[in-house]
mmCIF file of C-alpha atoms in Angstrom:
data_model
loop_
_atom_site.group_PDB
_atom_site.id
_atom_site.type_symbol
_atom_site.label_atom_id
_atom_site.label_comp_id
_atom_site.label_asym_id
_atom_site.label_seq_id
_atom_site.Cartn_x
_atom_site.Cartn_y
_atom_site.Cartn_z
ATOM 1 C CA MET A 7 -80.176 -10.623 57.620
ATOM 2 C CA SER A 8 -80.222 -8.725 60.950
ATOM 3 C CA PRO A 9 -79.045 -10.778 63.970
ATOM 4 C CA SER A 10 -81.994 -8.278 65.199
ATOM 5 C CA VAL A 11 -80.323 -7.235 68.313
ATOM 6 C CA ASP A 12 -81.179 -3.863 69.730
ATOM 7 C CA ILE A 13 -78.608 -2.113 70.017
ATOM 8 C CA LYS A 14 -79.672 1.177 71.260
ATOM 9 C CA ALA A 15 -81.846 -0.422 73.837
ATOM 10 C CA CYS A 16 -78.815 -2.419 75.016
ATOM 11 C CA ALA A 17 -76.997 0.896 74.701
ATOM 12 C CA ASP A 18 -79.152 2.602 76.578
ATOM 13 C CA HIS A 19 -79.382 -0.508 79.598
ATOM 14 C CA ILE A 20 -75.861 0.050 79.816
ATOM 15 C CA THR A 21 -75.977 3.885 80.368
ATOM 16 C CA SER A 22 -78.729 3.346 82.764
ATOM 17 C CA LEU A 23 -75.962 1.724 85.227
ATOM 18 C CA GLN A 24 -72.975 3.885 84.011
ATOM 19 C CA ARG A 25 -71.932 5.789 87.423
ATOM 20 C CA SER A 26 -71.114 9.236 87.261
ATOM 21 C CA ASP A 27 -67.436 8.088 87.961
ATOM 22 C CA GLY A 28 -67.572 6.198 84.851
ATOM 23 C CA THR A 29 -67.330 2.168 85.632
ATOM 24 C CA ILE A 30 -69.972 0.289 84.925
ATOM 25 C CA PRO A 31 -71.022 -1.852 87.119
ATOM 26 C CA TRP A 32 -72.878 -5.278 85.873
ATOM 27 C CA ILE A 33 -76.052 -4.578 88.308
ATOM 28 C CA GLU A 34 -77.541 -1.727 89.704
ATOM 29 C CA ALA A 35 -76.608 -3.349 92.924
ATOM 30 C CA GLY A 36 -72.800 -3.465 91.864
ATOM 31 C CA VAL A 37 -70.072 -5.667 91.225
ATOM 32 C CA TRP A 38 -67.327 -4.181 89.198
ATOM 33 C CA ASP A 39 -64.411 -5.680 86.990
ATOM 34 C CA ALA A 40 -62.000 -4.529 84.472
ATOM 35 C CA TRP A 41 -63.064 -7.432 81.902
ATOM 36 C CA ASN A 42 -66.748 -6.760 82.454
ATOM 37 C CA HIS A 43 -66.703 -2.977 81.922
ATOM 38 C CA GLY A 44 -64.534 -3.716 78.933
ATOM 39 C CA GLU A 45 -67.637 -5.640 77.449
ATOM 40 C CA ALA A 46 -70.071 -2.549 78.429
ATOM 41 C CA THR A 47 -67.504 0.043 76.928
ATOM 42 C CA MET A 48 -67.165 -1.452 73.854
ATOM 43 C CA GLY A 49 -70.713 -2.355 73.319
ATOM 44 C CA LEU A 50 -71.497 1.593 74.039
ATOM 45 C CA ALA A 51 -68.357 2.346 71.420
ATOM 46 C CA ILE A 52 -70.203 0.387 68.606
ATOM 47 C CA ALA A 53 -73.600 2.375 69.474
ATOM 48 C CA GLY A 54 -72.147 5.446 68.961
ATOM 49 C CA ARG A 55 -72.223 6.770 72.796
ATOM 50 C CA GLU A 56 -68.705 8.474 72.583
ATOM 51 C CA ALA A 57 -69.395 10.534 75.998
ATOM 52 C CA GLU A 58 -69.543 7.727 77.339
ATOM 53 C CA THR A 59 -67.540 5.677 76.444
ATOM 54 C CA LEU A 60 -64.807 8.203 77.069
ATOM 55 C CA LYS A 61 -65.681 8.201 80.163
ATOM 56 C CA ALA A 62 -65.665 4.496 81.148
ATOM 57 C CA LEU A 63 -62.043 4.468 79.061
ATOM 58 C CA THR A 64 -61.575 7.632 81.384
ATOM 59 C CA ALA A 65 -62.662 4.812 84.701
ATOM 60 C CA LEU A 66 -59.677 2.238 83.553
ATOM 61 C CA MET A 67 -56.836 5.152 83.860
ATOM 62 C CA ASP A 68 -57.908 6.241 87.174
ATOM 63 C CA ARG A 69 -58.148 2.407 88.440
ATOM 64 C CA GLN A 70 -55.388 1.258 87.291
ATOM 65 C CA GLU A 71 -52.575 0.012 89.710
ATOM 66 C CA GLY A 72 -48.985 0.609 90.098
ATOM 67 C CA ASP A 73 -48.213 -2.552 89.117
ATOM 68 C CA GLY A 74 -50.722 -2.405 86.038
ATOM 69 C CA GLY A 75 -52.939 -4.606 87.057
ATOM 70 C CA TRP A 76 -56.386 -4.089 88.563
ATOM 71 C CA THR A 77 -58.263 -5.632 91.628
ATOM 72 C CA GLY A 78 -62.341 -6.528 90.659
ATOM 73 C CA ASP A 79 -64.779 -8.370 92.346
ATOM 74 C CA LEU A 80 -65.528 -12.025 92.169
ATOM 75 C CA GLY A 81 -68.658 -12.375 90.438
ATOM 76 C CA ALA A 82 -68.847 -16.096 91.129
ATOM 77 C CA SER A 83 -68.735 -14.946 94.793
ATOM 78 C CA VAL A 84 -71.507 -12.703 94.761
ATOM 79 C CA PRO A 85 -74.715 -14.728 96.119
ATOM 80 C CA LEU A 86 -78.183 -15.539 95.041
ATOM 81 C CA ASP A 87 -81.044 -14.879 96.916
ATOM 82 C CA ASP A 88 -83.469 -17.890 95.612
ATOM 83 C CA ALA A 89 -86.793 -16.069 96.348
ATOM 84 C CA ASN A 90 -86.354 -13.346 93.975
ATOM 85 C CA ARG A 91 -83.582 -14.875 91.821
ATOM 86 C CA HIS A 92 -81.695 -11.649 92.146
ATOM 87 C CA LEU A 93 -77.683 -10.976 92.990
ATOM 88 C CA VAL A 94 -76.814 -9.571 96.374
ATOM 89 C CA PRO A 95 -73.724 -8.250 95.973
ATOM 90 C CA GLY A 96 -72.158 -7.192 99.516
ATOM 91 C CA THR A 97 -69.248 -7.322 100.010
ATOM 92 C CA PRO A 98 -67.546 -10.018 97.227
ATOM 93 C CA LYS A 99 -64.079 -11.594 96.894
ATOM 94 C CA THR A 100 -61.599 -9.659 95.056
ATOM 95 C CA ALA A 101 -59.163 -10.932 92.839
ATOM 96 C CA ARG A 102 -56.336 -9.130 90.600
ATOM 97 C CA ASP A 103 -57.179 -11.416 87.166
ATOM 98 C CA THR A 104 -54.417 -10.951 84.618
ATOM 99 C CA ASN A 105 -56.804 -12.005 82.073
ATOM 100 C CA PHE A 106 -59.518 -9.059 83.583
ATOM 101 C CA THR A 107 -56.280 -6.680 83.122
ATOM 102 C CA GLY A 108 -55.001 -7.794 79.542
ATOM 103 C CA TYR A 109 -58.470 -6.979 78.437
ATOM 104 C CA VAL A 110 -58.099 -3.474 78.661
ATOM 105 C CA ALA A 111 -55.887 -3.048 75.263
ATOM 106 C CA VAL A 112 -59.262 -4.932 73.688
ATOM 107 C CA THR A 113 -61.254 -2.185 75.226
ATOM 108 C CA VAL A 114 -59.568 0.417 73.881
ATOM 109 C CA LEU A 115 -58.313 -0.629 70.141
ATOM 110 C CA ARG A 116 -62.152 -1.638 69.770
ATOM 111 C CA SER A 117 -63.678 1.348 71.505
ATOM 112 C CA LEU A 118 -61.615 3.849 69.423
ATOM 113 C CA SER A 119 -62.058 2.268 66.021
ATOM 114 C CA SER A 120 -65.652 2.016 66.563
ATOM 115 C CA LEU A 121 -65.787 5.881 67.213
ATOM 116 C CA ASN A 122 -62.939 6.711 64.584
ATOM 117 C CA ARG A 123 -60.606 8.120 67.569
ATOM 118 C CA LEU A 124 -57.452 6.057 66.715
ATOM 119 C CA ASP A 125 -56.075 9.691 66.895
ATOM 120 C CA THR A 126 -56.476 9.544 71.363
ATOM 121 C CA LEU A 127 -54.326 6.366 71.140
ATOM 122 C CA PRO A 128 -51.031 8.062 72.790
ATOM 123 C CA ARG A 129 -53.460 9.162 75.385
ATOM 124 C CA TYR A 130 -53.912 5.197 76.595
ATOM 125 C CA TRP A 131 -50.738 4.303 75.812
ATOM 126 C CA PRO A 132 -49.331 4.027 79.493
ATOM 127 C CA MET A 133 -51.860 2.100 80.607
ATOM 128 C CA ILE A 134 -51.899 -0.661 77.774
ATOM 129 C CA GLU A 135 -47.660 -0.603 78.486
ATOM 130 C CA ARG A 136 -48.650 -1.318 82.071
ATOM 131 C CA ALA A 137 -50.817 -3.756 82.056
ATOM 132 C CA MET A 138 -48.580 -5.803 79.328
ATOM 133 C CA ALA A 139 -46.406 -5.655 82.032
ATOM 134 C CA PHE A 140 -48.530 -7.008 84.551
ATOM 135 C CA ILE A 141 -49.413 -10.345 81.752
ATOM 136 C CA LEU A 142 -45.721 -10.608 80.892
ATOM 137 C CA GLU A 143 -44.614 -10.767 84.820
ATOM 138 C CA HIS A 144 -47.789 -13.730 85.727
ATOM 139 C CA GLN A 145 -45.984 -15.905 82.450
ATOM 140 C CA THR A 146 -44.142 -18.876 83.221
ATOM 141 C CA PRO A 147 -41.457 -20.681 81.679
ATOM 142 C CA HIS A 148 -43.987 -22.984 79.531
ATOM 143 C CA GLY A 149 -45.606 -19.866 78.419
ATOM 144 C CA ASP A 150 -49.405 -20.105 80.037
ATOM 145 C CA VAL A 151 -50.625 -16.878 81.912
ATOM 146 C CA VAL A 152 -51.541 -17.973 85.757
ATOM 147 C CA TRP A 153 -55.367 -16.733 86.453
ATOM 148 C CA ARG A 154 -53.979 -14.012 89.223
ATOM 149 C CA ALA A 155 -51.477 -12.129 90.711
ATOM 150 C CA ARG A 156 -48.936 -13.557 92.975
ATOM 151 C CA GLY A 157 -49.430 -12.859 96.895
ATOM 152 C CA ASP A 158 -45.991 -12.066 98.534
ATOM 153 C CA GLU A 159 -45.088 -15.728 99.202
ATOM 154 C CA GLN A 160 -46.096 -17.246 96.275
ATOM 155 C CA THR A 161 -44.353 -18.351 93.379
ATOM 156 C CA LEU A 162 -46.064 -18.557 89.778
ATOM 157 C CA THR A 163 -45.863 -22.741 90.160
ATOM 158 C CA GLU A 164 -48.937 -22.311 92.852
ATOM 159 C CA ILE A 165 -51.469 -20.417 90.803
ATOM 160 C CA ASP A 166 -53.542 -22.283 87.969
ATOM 161 C CA SER A 167 -53.731 -21.483 84.620
ATOM 162 C CA LEU A 168 -57.157 -21.206 82.372
ATOM 163 C CA ARG A 169 -57.793 -22.286 79.280
ATOM 164 C CA ALA A 170 -60.701 -19.487 78.314
ATOM 165 C CA GLY A 171 -58.006 -16.782 80.087
ATOM 166 C CA ASN A 172 -55.376 -17.311 77.872
ATOM 167 C CA ALA A 173 -57.499 -17.644 75.024
ATOM 168 C CA SER A 174 -58.667 -13.575 76.125
ATOM 169 C CA LEU A 175 -54.736 -12.887 76.445
ATOM 170 C CA TYR A 176 -53.913 -13.512 73.046
ATOM 171 C CA LYS A 177 -56.296 -11.998 71.545
ATOM 172 C CA ALA A 178 -55.318 -9.176 74.332
ATOM 173 C CA LEU A 179 -51.643 -9.617 73.573
ATOM 174 C CA GLU A 180 -52.662 -9.442 69.343
ATOM 175 C CA CYS A 181 -54.564 -5.696 70.066
ATOM 176 C CA ALA A 182 -51.528 -4.326 72.714
ATOM 177 C CA CYS A 183 -49.888 -5.159 70.020
ATOM 178 C CA LEU A 184 -51.226 -3.481 66.607
ATOM 179 C CA ILE A 185 -51.360 -0.088 68.480
ATOM 180 C CA GLY A 186 -48.284 -0.724 69.922
ATOM 181 C CA ARG A 187 -47.618 -0.850 65.747
ATOM 182 C CA ARG A 188 -49.489 1.897 64.915
ATOM 183 C CA LEU A 189 -47.726 4.036 67.128
ATOM 184 C CA GLY A 190 -44.528 3.343 66.485
ATOM 185 C CA LYS A 191 -43.676 1.426 69.973
ATOM 186 C CA PRO A 192 -41.123 -1.534 70.343
ATOM 187 C CA VAL A 193 -43.704 -4.616 71.002
ATOM 188 C CA ASP A 194 -41.497 -7.157 69.991
ATOM 189 C CA ALA A 195 -41.695 -8.691 73.840
ATOM 190 C CA TRP A 196 -45.588 -9.187 73.540
ATOM 191 C CA VAL A 197 -45.214 -10.855 70.293
ATOM 192 C CA GLU A 198 -43.030 -13.432 71.780
ATOM 193 C CA ALA A 199 -45.352 -13.741 74.756
ATOM 194 C CA ARG A 200 -48.315 -13.955 71.908
ATOM 195 C CA ARG A 201 -46.651 -16.610 70.826
ATOM 196 C CA ARG A 202 -45.661 -18.739 73.453
ATOM 197 C CA ILE A 203 -49.457 -18.645 74.908
ATOM 198 C CA GLY A 204 -50.720 -19.827 71.377
ATOM 199 C CA ALA A 205 -48.329 -22.707 71.590
ATOM 200 C CA ALA A 206 -49.033 -24.043 75.012
ATOM 201 C CA LEU A 207 -53.079 -23.394 74.129
ATOM 202 C CA ARG A 208 -52.647 -25.955 71.002
ATOM 203 C CA GLU A 209 -49.848 -28.262 72.425
ATOM 204 C CA ASN A 210 -49.003 -28.263 75.792
ATOM 205 C CA ASP A 211 -52.740 -28.737 77.475
ATOM 206 C CA ALA A 212 -52.225 -30.122 80.463
ATOM 207 C CA ARG A 213 -50.668 -26.814 81.701
ATOM 208 C CA PHE A 214 -54.277 -25.926 82.285
ATOM 209 C CA ASP A 215 -56.536 -27.280 85.067
ATOM 210 C CA ARG A 216 -53.504 -28.550 86.562
ATOM 211 C CA LYS A 217 -54.715 -27.926 90.263
ATOM 212 C CA GLY A 218 -57.294 -29.787 90.168
ATOM 213 C CA THR A 219 -60.313 -28.722 89.272
ATOM 214 C CA ASP A 220 -61.703 -29.558 85.552
ATOM 215 C CA ARG A 221 -63.198 -26.826 84.063
ATOM 216 C CA ARG A 222 -63.970 -28.604 80.104
ATOM 217 C CA GLY A 223 -67.527 -28.468 81.192
ATOM 218 C CA PHE A 224 -67.550 -24.629 80.800
ATOM 219 C CA ALA A 225 -68.400 -23.468 77.442
ATOM 220 C CA MET A 226 -66.129 -20.296 77.530
ATOM 221 C CA ASP A 227 -63.551 -22.982 77.875
ATOM 222 C CA TRP A 228 -64.870 -24.460 74.981
ATOM 223 C CA TYR A 229 -65.109 -21.851 72.194
ATOM 224 C CA TYR A 230 -62.502 -19.234 73.370
ATOM 225 C CA PRO A 231 -59.096 -20.828 71.657
ATOM 226 C CA VAL A 232 -61.550 -20.447 68.712
ATOM 227 C CA LEU A 233 -63.257 -16.969 69.071
ATOM 228 C CA ALA A 234 -59.676 -15.523 70.204
ATOM 229 C CA GLY A 235 -58.315 -16.997 66.698
ATOM 230 C CA VAL A 236 -55.290 -19.078 68.830
ATOM 231 C CA LEU A 237 -56.398 -22.065 66.379
ATOM 232 C CA PRO A 238 -56.451 -22.522 62.530
ATOM 233 C CA THR A 239 -59.833 -22.248 60.758
ATOM 234 C CA ASP A 240 -60.332 -25.641 60.202
ATOM 235 C CA VAL A 241 -58.986 -26.507 63.265
ATOM 236 C CA GLY A 242 -61.504 -24.446 65.285
ATOM 237 C CA ARG A 243 -64.572 -25.757 63.340
ATOM 238 C CA ALA A 244 -63.663 -29.195 63.873
ATOM 239 C CA ARG A 245 -63.711 -27.866 67.271
ATOM 240 C CA LEU A 246 -66.819 -26.609 68.115
ATOM 241 C CA TYR A 247 -68.655 -29.003 65.728
ATOM 242 C CA ALA A 248 -66.829 -31.720 68.344
ATOM 243 C CA ARG A 249 -68.621 -30.407 71.552
ATOM 244 C CA TRP A 250 -71.732 -28.391 69.890
ATOM 245 C CA THR A 251 -74.526 -30.896 71.065
ATOM 246 C CA GLU A 252 -73.050 -30.761 74.710
ATOM 247 C CA PHE A 253 -73.048 -26.765 74.457
ATOM 248 C CA VAL A 254 -76.280 -25.705 72.256
ATOM 249 C CA GLU A 255 -79.837 -26.333 72.993
ATOM 250 C CA PRO A 256 -81.356 -25.884 70.109
ATOM 251 C CA GLY A 257 -83.579 -23.147 69.618
ATOM 252 C CA LEU A 258 -82.386 -21.422 73.280
ATOM 253 C CA GLY A 259 -79.099 -20.746 72.886
ATOM 254 C CA CYS A 260 -75.223 -22.075 74.696
ATOM 255 C CA ARG A 261 -75.555 -23.639 78.069
ATOM 256 C CA CYS A 262 -73.442 -21.898 80.097
ATOM 257 C CA VAL A 263 -71.751 -25.653 82.180
ATOM 258 C CA SER A 264 -72.434 -28.172 79.484
ATOM 259 C CA ASP A 265 -74.105 -30.518 82.659
ATOM 260 C CA GLN A 266 -76.683 -27.790 84.009
ATOM 261 C CA PRO A 267 -79.876 -26.913 82.303
ATOM 262 C CA TRP A 268 -79.073 -23.087 81.507
ATOM 263 C CA VAL A 269 -78.677 -20.876 78.595
ATOM 264 C CA THR A 270 -77.092 -17.570 79.178
ATOM 265 C CA ALA A 271 -77.233 -14.852 76.795
ATOM 266 C CA ALA A 272 -73.426 -13.730 77.176
ATOM 267 C CA GLU A 273 -72.235 -17.202 76.356
ATOM 268 C CA THR A 274 -74.788 -17.721 73.601
ATOM 269 C CA ALA A 275 -73.415 -14.268 71.803
ATOM 270 C CA GLU A 276 -69.481 -15.013 72.061
ATOM 271 C CA LEU A 277 -70.493 -18.741 70.885
ATOM 272 C CA ALA A 278 -72.080 -16.620 67.695
ATOM 273 C CA LEU A 279 -69.055 -14.522 67.760
ATOM 274 C CA ALA A 280 -66.594 -18.219 67.369
ATOM 275 C CA CYS A 281 -68.535 -19.486 64.962
ATOM 276 C CA GLN A 282 -68.668 -15.830 62.988
ATOM 277 C CA ALA A 283 -64.410 -15.846 63.191
ATOM 278 C CA VAL A 284 -64.383 -19.739 61.520
ATOM 279 C CA GLY A 285 -66.677 -18.851 58.229
ATOM 280 C CA GLN A 286 -70.020 -20.183 60.019
ATOM 281 C CA THR A 287 -72.652 -16.427 59.212
ATOM 282 C CA ARG A 288 -75.619 -18.632 59.343
ATOM 283 C CA GLN A 289 -74.879 -20.488 62.869
ATOM 284 C CA ALA A 290 -73.808 -17.591 64.569
ATOM 285 C CA HIS A 291 -77.509 -15.451 63.077
ATOM 286 C CA GLU A 292 -79.083 -18.726 64.373
ATOM 287 C CA LEU A 293 -77.751 -18.488 67.699
ATOM 288 C CA ILE A 294 -78.862 -14.662 68.144
ATOM 289 C CA ALA A 295 -82.232 -15.215 66.843
ATOM 290 C CA ASN A 296 -82.408 -17.848 69.743
ATOM 291 C CA LEU A 297 -82.159 -15.225 72.663
ATOM 292 C CA ALA A 298 -85.419 -13.140 71.399
ATOM 293 C CA PRO A 299 -87.361 -14.655 74.637
ATOM 294 C CA LEU A 300 -84.301 -13.498 76.611
ATOM 295 C CA VAL A 301 -84.697 -9.607 75.029
ATOM 296 C CA ALA A 302 -85.847 -7.735 78.581
ATOM 297 C CA ARG A 303 -88.754 -4.964 78.081
ATOM 298 C CA ASP A 304 -86.628 -2.258 80.124
ATOM 299 C CA GLY A 305 -83.454 -2.721 78.216
ATOM 300 C CA GLY A 306 -80.874 -5.279 77.758
ATOM 301 C CA TYR A 307 -80.631 -8.849 77.626
ATOM 302 C CA TRP A 308 -81.792 -11.409 80.907
ATOM 303 C CA MET A 309 -78.654 -13.257 82.038
ATOM 304 C CA GLY A 310 -79.928 -16.987 81.275
ATOM 305 C CA TRP A 311 -82.840 -19.414 80.842
ATOM 306 C CA GLN A 312 -82.902 -22.733 83.036
ATOM 307 C CA PHE A 313 -84.768 -24.622 80.621
ATOM 308 C CA GLU A 314 -86.069 -27.171 83.095
ATOM 309 C CA GLU A 315 -87.984 -24.698 85.135
ATOM 310 C CA SER A 316 -89.099 -22.560 82.477
ATOM 311 C CA ILE A 317 -87.702 -19.603 83.899
ATOM 312 C CA ILE A 318 -85.571 -16.546 84.089
ATOM 313 C CA TRP A 319 -82.064 -17.079 86.004
ATOM 314 C CA PRO A 320 -81.652 -14.928 87.811
ATOM 315 C CA ARG A 321 -83.371 -11.989 87.166
ATOM 316 C CA GLU A 322 -80.681 -9.377 86.239
ATOM 317 C CA ARG A 323 -79.785 -7.704 82.875
ATOM 318 C CA PRO A 324 -75.777 -7.862 83.465
ATOM 319 C CA SER A 325 -74.001 -4.799 81.347
ATOM 320 C CA TRP A 326 -71.617 -7.111 79.700
ATOM 321 C CA THR A 327 -74.661 -9.372 78.527
ATOM 322 C CA SER A 328 -75.894 -6.415 76.525
ATOM 323 C CA GLY A 329 -72.068 -5.786 75.373
ATOM 324 C CA ALA A 330 -71.387 -9.043 74.690
ATOM 325 C CA LEU A 331 -74.646 -8.591 72.518
ATOM 326 C CA ILE A 332 -74.548 -5.305 70.574
ATOM 327 C CA MET A 333 -70.358 -6.473 69.802
ATOM 328 C CA ALA A 334 -71.932 -10.136 67.925
ATOM 329 C CA ALA A 335 -74.376 -8.432 66.023
ATOM 330 C CA ASP A 336 -71.626 -5.737 64.651
ATOM 331 C CA ALA A 337 -69.137 -8.269 64.326
ATOM 332 C CA ILE A 338 -71.563 -10.361 62.056
ATOM 333 C CA ASP A 339 -73.183 -7.535 59.884
ATOM 334 C CA ASN A 340 -69.764 -5.259 59.919
ATOM 335 C CA LEU A 341 -71.562 -2.372 61.634
ATOM 336 C CA THR A 342 -68.462 -0.745 62.588
ATOM 337 C CA LYS A 343 -65.035 0.102 61.575
ATOM 338 C CA GLY A 344 -62.865 -2.257 63.119
ATOM 339 C CA SER A 345 -66.112 -4.631 63.486
ATOM 340 C CA ASP A 346 -64.122 -7.833 62.186
ATOM 341 C CA LEU A 347 -61.527 -7.389 65.021
ATOM 342 C CA LEU A 348 -62.533 -9.750 67.610
ATOM 343 C CA VAL A 349 -63.449 -12.816 64.797
ATOM 344 C CA LYS A 350 -59.880 -12.168 62.818
ATOM 345 C CA ASN A 351 -56.371 -13.100 63.647
ATOM 346 C CA HIS A 352 -55.019 -10.054 62.573
ATOM 347 C CA LEU A 353 -51.935 -11.447 63.173
ATOM 348 C CA PRO A 354 -51.633 -14.909 62.862
ATOM 349 C CA GLU A 355 -48.558 -16.711 63.118
ATOM 350 C CA TYR A 356 -49.074 -20.453 62.286
ATOM 351 C CA PRO A 357 -47.006 -21.987 59.805
ATOM 352 C CA ALA A 358 -50.302 -21.713 57.364
ATOM 353 C CA ALA A 359 -50.624 -17.908 57.783
ATOM 354 C CA LYS A 360 -50.339 -15.559 54.734
ATOM 355 C CA GLY A 361 -49.719 -12.055 55.272
ATOM 356 C CA ALA A 362 -48.622 -11.941 58.818
ATOM 357 C CA ALA A 363 -46.811 -8.848 58.569
ATOM 358 C CA LYS A 364 -49.913 -6.799 56.953
ATOM 359 C CA LEU A 365 -52.053 -5.131 59.427
ATOM 360 C CA PRO A 366 -55.515 -4.594 59.225
ATOM 361 C CA ALA A 367 -56.765 -1.343 56.736
ATOM 362 C CA PHE A 368 -59.025 0.350 59.830
ATOM 363 C CA LEU A 369 -56.005 1.162 61.846
ATOM 364 C CA TYR A 370 -54.579 3.604 58.772
ATOM 365 C CA ALA A 371 -57.860 4.660 57.645
#
């Protein structure tokens, strides 16, 4: 049974947004960051758009800063034109986000696996090394990684750590380690950094949201530790079931925030990936099927649906939303090589894990 994602239409939409320098903004009007650029890039790779994918990977290399990080726009700071329901980028705030930086390892490995171009991994290794160095520079003694780069006068204790961001970094470090092992590079420090992130997420929740903002109402805080493989399968499945009715609106999809009447296509696609990660394929299919009303006539998916007012909100089709839907379809239906990269822990490190030293076959096929 197919999740019925029109991969070609989604890839066409992403391609239409890609700029001459290879960058892929959120929307035509702008907004760029390395994480969402990566989501769109992986979508292009799964769709077989090799030239566009390689151009997007080159853009990441070109934009990387000296210490390994990237400066990106803060999408949450972009105002909305309430009359027309469009984002108005202007001059958004920026940040050097650790999660956005680490995600380059996921982007590179997932993209090159889909394209059967793992032979080109050495070209991207220096970028990945610098990005991982940036991450380790922002890991606290407790194992968590703060969400953004510190300023000249700041210490790590002054910056908050986020659950979803650290879970994503857990997957990013996994991918970086897999790349390093494929290339015969030393990755022990990254393995240890990843282990410490996992321990913090499983055993020391007080390290997150410690600056007064409670983000547990965001869907990403709920499902990302499951999606990223931080938790054993049975624990992850129980985590999803525990708050399912808070976040999932029957027949519509996943709310972005638990107390808001707004389901979003990207969060729904990621929740489908989390379901797939714990063996709940039926729920994954249902979630994707629920998004059919958000398929845009001109390609891609609308960002979300405000179900109390019965309106598309906002009237935007982000590139990364299309990328997320393509990746969900790929993981559910095993469409390309490495399709389980995002939904399987390929470096398990809990006590019950077996075969921890066995690397995935797609790395060597």
